[in-house]
Amino acid sequence: MRAVYPGSFDPVTYGHLDIIGRAACLADELIIGVLKNNAKSPLFSLEERVRMLKEVTKNYHNVKVEAFEGLLVDFAERRKADVIVRGLRAVTDFESELQMAQTNHKLKGSVETIFLTTRLEYSYLSSTIVREVAAFGGDISQFVPKMVEQNIQAKMDKRRRG
Ligand code: PNS
């Protein structure tokens, strides 16, 4: 089974890594699809997000990281993926995730979405929360790997200076 795990990953968190680790055990190959989203203005550039993801997943032999643009189902088809993997943290995620999965199924009936429930200890965690805590100088060491923390700190320092 080839799976695609899509997202913005701005930045990658321990919650994402939990899903990646578990999905990598289920799939023969897992492709992490990093969205190039022109509408949002991300904290990290596409290249930075891809680079950080590659670094934190380097020990998984069956995980690849790729950027994508446009529709997720087109990316999944190009990569000959059987499934799209998404994490569900809480009931608040359900509505938008259901809508997205159903839209994707309508667009391309051959692509299935499977959901993994995020481990309880990460159920509150999101990239938005991490960016917010970091912006106010809070400790994000329990939310993201050390390398990501250092990158956020550097980004915040640069913003404060500039
Ligand atoms: O990490 P995120 O921001 O929750 O990920 C959202 C993502 C990348 C999965 C979603 O925005 C997406 O698939 N975008 C690509 C455009 C697309 O296919 N839209 C139609 C599905 S509703």
PDB file of C-alpha atoms and ligand atoms in Angstrom:
ATOM      1  CA  MET A   1       0.000   0.000   0.000  1.00  0.00           C
ATOM      2  CA  ARG A   2       1.248   3.444  -0.925  1.00  0.00           C
ATOM      3  CA  ALA A   3      -0.074   6.269   1.214  1.00  0.00           C
ATOM      4  CA  VAL A   4       0.043  10.039   1.020  1.00  0.00           C
ATOM      5  CA  TYR A   5       0.004  12.093   4.221  1.00  0.00           C
ATOM      6  CA  PRO A   6      -0.756  15.677   3.155  1.00  0.00           C
ATOM      7  CA  GLY A   7      -0.562  18.867   5.136  1.00  0.00           C
ATOM      8  CA  SER A   8       0.846  22.342   5.546  1.00  0.00           C
ATOM      9  CA  PHE A   9       3.347  21.322   8.250  1.00  0.00           C
ATOM     10  CA  ASP A  10       4.062  24.917   9.266  1.00  0.00           C
ATOM     11  CA  PRO A  11       5.906  23.589  11.245  1.00  0.00           C
ATOM     12  CA  VAL A  12       5.913  19.813  11.739  1.00  0.00           C
ATOM     13  CA  THR A  13       4.943  18.922  15.332  1.00  0.00           C
ATOM     14  CA  TYR A  14       5.141  15.822  17.551  1.00  0.00           C
ATOM     15  CA  GLY A  15       1.464  15.297  16.657  1.00  0.00           C
ATOM     16  CA  HIS A  16       2.373  14.967  12.964  1.00  0.00           C
ATOM     17  CA  LEU A  17       5.305  12.719  13.845  1.00  0.00           C
ATOM     18  CA  ASP A  18       3.004  10.434  15.801  1.00  0.00           C
ATOM     19  CA  ILE A  19       0.798  10.012  12.715  1.00  0.00           C
ATOM     20  CA  ILE A  20       3.834   9.617  10.414  1.00  0.00           C
ATOM     21  CA  GLY A  21       5.350   6.881  12.588  1.00  0.00           C
ATOM     22  CA  ARG A  22       2.131   4.917  12.786  1.00  0.00           C
ATOM     23  CA  ALA A  23       1.220   5.386   9.099  1.00  0.00           C
ATOM     24  CA  ALA A  24       4.739   4.285   8.098  1.00  0.00           C
ATOM     25  CA  CYS A  25       4.086   0.978   9.907  1.00  0.00           C
ATOM     26  CA  LEU A  26       0.808   0.449   8.053  1.00  0.00           C
ATOM     27  CA  ALA A  27       1.941   1.447   4.569  1.00  0.00           C
ATOM     28  CA  ASP A  28       4.690   0.014   2.384  1.00  0.00           C
ATOM     29  CA  GLU A  29       5.523   3.520   1.315  1.00  0.00           C
ATOM     30  CA  LEU A  30       4.455   6.806   2.865  1.00  0.00           C
ATOM     31  CA  ILE A  31       4.767  10.043   0.936  1.00  0.00           C
ATOM     32  CA  ILE A  32       4.444  13.190   3.000  1.00  0.00           C
ATOM     33  CA  GLY A  33       2.897  15.811   0.728  1.00  0.00           C
ATOM     34  CA  VAL A  34       3.715  19.370   1.743  1.00  0.00           C
ATOM     35  CA  LEU A  35       1.232  21.840   0.327  1.00  0.00           C
ATOM     36  CA  LYS A  36       2.447  24.884  -1.514  1.00  0.00           C
ATOM     37  CA  ASN A  37      -0.413  27.113  -0.503  1.00  0.00           C
ATOM     38  CA  ASN A  38      -0.312  30.462  -2.207  1.00  0.00           C
ATOM     39  CA  ALA A  39      -3.341  31.732  -0.292  1.00  0.00           C
ATOM     40  CA  LYS A  40      -1.780  31.338   3.168  1.00  0.00           C
ATOM     41  CA  SER A  41       1.356  33.191   4.173  1.00  0.00           C
ATOM     42  CA  PRO A  42       3.243  30.540   6.104  1.00  0.00           C
ATOM     43  CA  LEU A  43       5.863  31.125   8.783  1.00  0.00           C
ATOM     44  CA  PHE A  44       8.220  28.750   6.963  1.00  0.00           C
ATOM     45  CA  SER A  45       8.759  28.667   3.214  1.00  0.00           C
ATOM     46  CA  LEU A  46       7.882  25.512   1.323  1.00  0.00           C
ATOM     47  CA  GLU A  47      11.574  24.625   1.061  1.00  0.00           C
ATOM     48  CA  GLU A  48      12.087  25.092   4.813  1.00  0.00           C
ATOM     49  CA  ARG A  49       9.072  22.940   5.664  1.00  0.00           C
ATOM     50  CA  VAL A  50      10.228  20.173   3.319  1.00  0.00           C
ATOM     51  CA  ARG A  51      13.783  20.341   4.684  1.00  0.00           C
ATOM     52  CA  MET A  52      12.639  20.096   8.321  1.00  0.00           C
ATOM     53  CA  LEU A  53      10.331  17.180   7.520  1.00  0.00           C
ATOM     54  CA  LYS A  54      13.133  15.343   5.708  1.00  0.00           C
ATOM     55  CA  GLU A  55      15.402  15.838   8.690  1.00  0.00           C
ATOM     56  CA  VAL A  56      12.933  14.591  11.315  1.00  0.00           C
ATOM     57  CA  THR A  57      11.870  11.555   9.233  1.00  0.00           C
ATOM     58  CA  LYS A  58      15.327  10.537   8.016  1.00  0.00           C
ATOM     59  CA  ASN A  59      15.303   7.311  10.055  1.00  0.00           C
ATOM     60  CA  TYR A  60      12.218   5.934   8.305  1.00  0.00           C
ATOM     61  CA  HIS A  61      13.313   3.881   5.294  1.00  0.00           C
ATOM     62  CA  ASN A  62       9.848   3.988   3.661  1.00  0.00           C
ATOM     63  CA  VAL A  63       9.007   7.687   4.117  1.00  0.00           C
ATOM     64  CA  LYS A  64       9.523  10.322   1.422  1.00  0.00           C
ATOM     65  CA  VAL A  65       8.827  14.042   1.592  1.00  0.00           C
ATOM     66  CA  GLU A  66       7.588  15.928  -1.460  1.00  0.00           C
ATOM     67  CA  ALA A  67       6.045  19.321  -2.128  1.00  0.00           C
ATOM     68  CA  PHE A  68       2.813  19.535  -4.072  1.00  0.00           C
ATOM     69  CA  GLU A  69       0.675  22.225  -5.608  1.00  0.00           C
ATOM     70  CA  GLY A  70      -2.944  22.068  -6.721  1.00  0.00           C
ATOM     71  CA  LEU A  71      -5.424  19.340  -5.893  1.00  0.00           C
ATOM     72  CA  LEU A  72      -4.466  16.655  -3.432  1.00  0.00           C
ATOM     73  CA  VAL A  73      -6.246  13.948  -5.433  1.00  0.00           C
ATOM     74  CA  ASP A  74      -4.145  14.824  -8.497  1.00  0.00           C
ATOM     75  CA  PHE A  75      -0.966  14.546  -6.439  1.00  0.00           C
ATOM     76  CA  ALA A  76      -2.173  11.217  -4.990  1.00  0.00           C
ATOM     77  CA  GLU A  77      -2.924   9.926  -8.488  1.00  0.00           C
ATOM     78  CA  ARG A  78       0.436  11.063  -9.872  1.00  0.00           C
ATOM     79  CA  ARG A  79       2.164   9.221  -7.043  1.00  0.00           C
ATOM     80  CA  LYS A  80      -0.073   6.150  -7.569  1.00  0.00           C
ATOM     81  CA  ALA A  81      -1.194   6.312  -3.941  1.00  0.00           C
ATOM     82  CA  ASP A  82      -3.945   3.983  -2.728  1.00  0.00           C
ATOM     83  CA  VAL A  83      -4.870   6.054   0.289  1.00  0.00           C
ATOM     84  CA  ILE A  84      -4.707   9.504   1.809  1.00  0.00           C
ATOM     85  CA  VAL A  85      -3.918   9.526   5.533  1.00  0.00           C
ATOM     86  CA  ARG A  86      -5.195  12.228   7.863  1.00  0.00           C
ATOM     87  CA  GLY A  87      -5.002  12.565  11.631  1.00  0.00           C
ATOM     88  CA  LEU A  88      -8.080  13.207  13.741  1.00  0.00           C
ATOM     89  CA  ARG A  89      -7.392  14.950  17.019  1.00  0.00           C
ATOM     90  CA  ALA A  90     -10.852  15.632  18.348  1.00  0.00           C
ATOM     91  CA  VAL A  91     -14.462  15.983  17.305  1.00  0.00           C
ATOM     92  CA  THR A  92     -13.704  19.543  16.195  1.00  0.00           C
ATOM     93  CA  ASP A  93     -11.567  18.155  13.351  1.00  0.00           C
ATOM     94  CA  PHE A  94     -14.280  15.809  12.211  1.00  0.00           C
ATOM     95  CA  GLU A  95     -16.525  18.129  10.237  1.00  0.00           C
ATOM     96  CA  SER A  96     -13.851  19.659   8.024  1.00  0.00           C
ATOM     97  CA  GLU A  97     -12.041  16.347   7.593  1.00  0.00           C
ATOM     98  CA  LEU A  98     -15.245  14.580   6.590  1.00  0.00           C
ATOM     99  CA  GLN A  99     -15.995  17.328   4.074  1.00  0.00           C
ATOM    100  CA  MET A 100     -12.490  17.122   2.644  1.00  0.00           C
ATOM    101  CA  ALA A 101     -12.543  13.300   2.421  1.00  0.00           C
ATOM    102  CA  GLN A 102     -15.950  13.306   0.749  1.00  0.00           C
ATOM    103  CA  THR A 103     -14.930  16.018  -1.718  1.00  0.00           C
ATOM    104  CA  ASN A 104     -11.770  14.106  -2.573  1.00  0.00           C
ATOM    105  CA  HIS A 105     -13.798  10.925  -3.057  1.00  0.00           C
ATOM    106  CA  LYS A 106     -16.186  12.754  -5.395  1.00  0.00           C
ATOM    107  CA  LEU A 107     -13.272  14.195  -7.369  1.00  0.00           C
ATOM    108  CA  LYS A 108     -11.536  10.837  -7.641  1.00  0.00           C
ATOM    109  CA  GLY A 109     -13.441   7.752  -6.563  1.00  0.00           C
ATOM    110  CA  SER A 110     -10.348   5.569  -6.605  1.00  0.00           C
ATOM    111  CA  VAL A 111      -8.630   7.428  -3.753  1.00  0.00           C
ATOM    112  CA  GLU A 112      -9.670   6.487  -0.225  1.00  0.00           C
ATOM    113  CA  THR A 113      -9.024   8.521   2.920  1.00  0.00           C
ATOM    114  CA  ILE A 114      -8.129   6.768   6.135  1.00  0.00           C
ATOM    115  CA  PHE A 115      -8.022   8.461   9.513  1.00  0.00           C
ATOM    116  CA  LEU A 116      -5.693   7.757  12.378  1.00  0.00           C
ATOM    117  CA  THR A 117      -6.713   9.121  15.742  1.00  0.00           C
ATOM    118  CA  THR A 118      -3.954  11.233  17.210  1.00  0.00           C
ATOM    119  CA  ARG A 119      -2.573   9.920  20.488  1.00  0.00           C
ATOM    120  CA  LEU A 120      -4.314  11.544  23.462  1.00  0.00           C
ATOM    121  CA  GLU A 121      -1.156  13.336  24.608  1.00  0.00           C
ATOM    122  CA  TYR A 122      -1.094  15.292  21.322  1.00  0.00           C
ATOM    123  CA  SER A 123      -4.824  15.871  20.927  1.00  0.00           C
ATOM    124  CA  TYR A 124      -4.520  19.586  21.748  1.00  0.00           C
ATOM    125  CA  LEU A 125      -1.507  20.206  19.555  1.00  0.00           C
ATOM    126  CA  SER A 126      -1.433  22.098  16.257  1.00  0.00           C
ATOM    127  CA  SER A 127       1.086  24.060  14.203  1.00  0.00           C
ATOM    128  CA  THR A 128      -1.022  27.178  14.874  1.00  0.00           C
ATOM    129  CA  ILE A 129      -0.637  26.707  18.639  1.00  0.00           C
ATOM    130  CA  VAL A 130       3.111  26.192  18.265  1.00  0.00           C
ATOM    131  CA  ARG A 131       3.490  29.384  16.213  1.00  0.00           C
ATOM    132  CA  GLU A 132       1.393  31.332  18.711  1.00  0.00           C
ATOM    133  CA  VAL A 133       3.316  30.136  21.794  1.00  0.00           C
ATOM    134  CA  ALA A 134       6.653  30.763  20.043  1.00  0.00           C
ATOM    135  CA  ALA A 135       5.594  34.263  18.949  1.00  0.00           C
ATOM    136  CA  PHE A 136       5.113  35.182  22.619  1.00  0.00           C
ATOM    137  CA  GLY A 137       8.392  33.630  23.699  1.00  0.00           C
ATOM    138  CA  GLY A 138       6.862  30.518  25.295  1.00  0.00           C
ATOM    139  CA  ASP A 139       8.560  27.144  25.653  1.00  0.00           C
ATOM    140  CA  ILE A 140       7.714  24.900  22.685  1.00  0.00           C
ATOM    141  CA  SER A 141      10.177  22.109  23.471  1.00  0.00           C
ATOM    142  CA  GLN A 142       7.402  19.627  24.299  1.00  0.00           C
ATOM    143  CA  PHE A 143       5.591  20.345  21.039  1.00  0.00           C
ATOM    144  CA  VAL A 144       8.271  20.054  18.353  1.00  0.00           C
ATOM    145  CA  PRO A 145      11.660  18.351  17.830  1.00  0.00           C
ATOM    146  CA  LYS A 146      14.761  20.307  18.904  1.00  0.00           C
ATOM    147  CA  MET A 147      15.796  21.124  15.346  1.00  0.00           C
ATOM    148  CA  VAL A 148      12.360  22.597  14.582  1.00  0.00           C
ATOM    149  CA  GLU A 149      12.429  24.558  17.840  1.00  0.00           C
ATOM    150  CA  GLN A 150      15.779  26.089  16.874  1.00  0.00           C
ATOM    151  CA  ASN A 151      14.444  27.013  13.440  1.00  0.00           C
ATOM    152  CA  ILE A 152      11.384  28.707  14.941  1.00  0.00           C
ATOM    153  CA  GLN A 153      13.526  30.567  17.448  1.00  0.00           C
ATOM    154  CA  ALA A 154      15.787  31.817  14.632  1.00  0.00           C
ATOM    155  CA  LYS A 155      12.733  32.898  12.633  1.00  0.00           C
ATOM    156  CA  MET A 156      11.242  34.743  15.616  1.00  0.00           C
ATOM    157  CA  ASP A 157      14.572  36.463  16.419  1.00  0.00           C
ATOM    158  CA  LYS A 158      14.811  37.613  12.811  1.00  0.00           C
ATOM    159  CA  ARG A 159      11.261  38.985  12.963  1.00  0.00           C
ATOM    160  CA  ARG A 160      11.936  40.838  16.199  1.00  0.00           C
ATOM    161  CA  ARG A 161      15.069  42.407  14.700  1.00  0.00           C
ATOM    162  CA  GLY A 162      13.537  43.249  11.373  1.00  0.00           C
TER     163      GLY A 162
HETATM  164  O1  PNS B   1      -2.232  20.697   7.437  1.00  0.00           O
HETATM  165  P1  PNS B   1      -3.505  21.182   6.829  1.00  0.00           P
HETATM  166  O2  PNS B   1      -3.407  22.660   6.522  1.00  0.00           O
HETATM  167  O3  PNS B   1      -4.712  20.833   7.655  1.00  0.00           O
HETATM  168  O4  PNS B   1      -3.665  20.411   5.413  1.00  0.00           O
HETATM  169  C1  PNS B   1      -4.726  20.704   4.532  1.00  0.00           C
HETATM  170  C2  PNS B   1      -4.536  20.010   3.187  1.00  0.00           C
HETATM  171  C3  PNS B   1      -3.154  20.280   2.613  1.00  0.00           C
HETATM  172  C4  PNS B   1      -4.700  18.524   3.345  1.00  0.00           C
HETATM  173  C5  PNS B   1      -5.652  20.557   2.232  1.00  0.00           C
HETATM  174  O5  PNS B   1      -5.671  21.942   2.287  1.00  0.00           O
HETATM  175  C6  PNS B   1      -5.477  20.125   0.784  1.00  0.00           C
HETATM  176  O6  PNS B   1      -5.598  18.978   0.452  1.00  0.00           O
HETATM  177  N1  PNS B   1      -5.183  21.092  -0.095  1.00  0.00           N
HETATM  178  C7  PNS B   1      -4.981  20.869  -1.504  1.00  0.00           C
HETATM  179  C8  PNS B   1      -6.127  21.433  -2.341  1.00  0.00           C
HETATM  180  C9  PNS B   1      -7.258  20.435  -2.476  1.00  0.00           C
HETATM  181  O7  PNS B   1      -7.072  19.334  -2.924  1.00  0.00           O
HETATM  182  N2  PNS B   1      -8.470  20.847  -2.068  1.00  0.00           N
HETATM  183  C10 PNS B   1      -9.658  20.034  -2.200  1.00  0.00           C
HETATM  184  C11 PNS B   1      -9.928  19.166  -0.998  1.00  0.00           C
HETATM  185  S1  PNS B   1     -11.215  19.850  -0.066  1.00  0.00           S
END
